[in-house]
C-alpha positions as a Markdown table, in Angstrom:
| # | Residue | x | y | z |
|---|---|---|---|---|
| 1 | Met | 16.2 | -0.3 | -12.1 |
| 2 | Thr | 16.8 | -3.7 | -10.7 |
| 3 | Gly | 19.7 | -5.9 | -11.8 |
| 4 | Ala | 19.5 | -9.4 | -13.2 |
| 5 | Ile | 19.6 | -12.5 | -11.0 |
| 6 | Ala | 21.8 | -15.5 | -12.0 |
| 7 | Ile | 20.4 | -18.9 | -10.9 |
| 8 | Ile | 23.0 | -21.7 | -10.8 |
| 9 | Gln | 21.4 | -25.2 | -10.7 |
| 10 | Ala | 23.6 | -27.8 | -9.1 |
| 11 | Arg | 23.3 | -31.3 | -7.7 |
| 12 | Met | 25.6 | -34.0 | -6.3 |
| 13 | Gly | 23.9 | -37.0 | -7.8 |
| 14 | Ser | 24.9 | -38.1 | -11.3 |
| 15 | Thr | 25.5 | -41.4 | -13.0 |
| 16 | Arg | 28.5 | -40.1 | -15.1 |
| 17 | Phe | 30.2 | -37.8 | -12.6 |
| 18 | Pro | 28.8 | -37.9 | -9.1 |
| 19 | Gly | 29.8 | -34.8 | -7.0 |
| 20 | Lys | 30.8 | -32.8 | -10.1 |
| 21 | Ser | 29.7 | -29.5 | -8.5 |
| 22 | Leu | 32.3 | -29.8 | -5.8 |
| 23 | Ala | 35.0 | -31.4 | -7.9 |
| 24 | Glu | 38.1 | -29.3 | -7.8 |
| 25 | Ile | 40.0 | -27.6 | -10.5 |
| 26 | Asp | 43.4 | -26.3 | -9.4 |
| 27 | Gly | 42.4 | -26.7 | -5.8 |
| 28 | Gln | 39.0 | -24.9 | -6.0 |
| 29 | Pro | 35.5 | -26.4 | -6.3 |
| 30 | Ile | 34.0 | -25.9 | -9.7 |
| 31 | Leu | 30.9 | -24.2 | -8.1 |
| 32 | Ala | 33.1 | -21.7 | -6.3 |
| 33 | Ile | 34.9 | -20.8 | -9.5 |
| 34 | Met | 31.6 | -20.3 | -11.3 |
| 35 | Met | 30.3 | -18.1 | -8.5 |
| 36 | Asp | 33.5 | -16.1 | -8.4 |
| 37 | Gln | 33.3 | -15.4 | -12.1 |
| 38 | Leu | 29.7 | -14.4 | -11.9 |
| 39 | Ser | 30.5 | -12.0 | -9.0 |
| 40 | His | 32.4 | -9.8 | -11.5 |
| 41 | Cys | 29.3 | -9.2 | -13.7 |
| 42 | Arg | 28.2 | -5.7 | -13.0 |
| 43 | Met | 24.6 | -6.3 | -14.2 |
| 44 | Leu | 23.9 | -9.0 | -11.6 |
| 45 | Glu | 22.2 | -8.1 | -8.5 |
| 46 | Lys | 22.2 | -11.6 | -7.0 |
| 47 | Ile | 23.5 | -15.0 | -7.5 |
| 48 | Val | 21.2 | -17.8 | -6.4 |
| 49 | Leu | 22.2 | -21.4 | -5.9 |
| 50 | Ala | 19.4 | -23.9 | -6.6 |
| 51 | Phe | 19.7 | -27.5 | -5.6 |
| 52 | Pro | 17.5 | -30.4 | -4.7 |
| 53 | Asp | 16.3 | -30.8 | -1.1 |
| 54 | Gly | 17.9 | -34.1 | 0.0 |
| 55 | Gly | 20.7 | -35.5 | 2.1 |
| 56 | Glu | 22.9 | -36.2 | -0.9 |
| 57 | Asp | 22.9 | -32.5 | -1.8 |
| 58 | Asp | 23.6 | -31.1 | 1.7 |
| 59 | Pro | 27.3 | -30.5 | 1.0 |
| 60 | Leu | 26.2 | -27.9 | -1.6 |
| 61 | Ala | 24.5 | -25.9 | 1.1 |
| 62 | Ser | 27.1 | -25.8 | 3.8 |
| 63 | Pro | 29.6 | -23.4 | 2.4 |
| 64 | Phe | 27.0 | -21.0 | 1.1 |
| 65 | Val | 24.2 | -20.9 | 3.7 |
| 66 | Thr | 23.4 | -17.4 | 4.9 |
| 67 | Thr | 20.7 | -16.4 | 7.4 |
């Protein structure tokens, strides 16, 4: 049996709150908090971060890139 996959959609561009995905709450980026919380879910096999391919969204990739 394979586990579920969580897909988090994120982007940096927004008219109301640009950069919201990396905005900090209590010293941690919102995206990191969300990924940490999801990591505790026993039914998840993977967490995937989906974001647009563009220069504006490059900061989303840098802390999470794996090869």
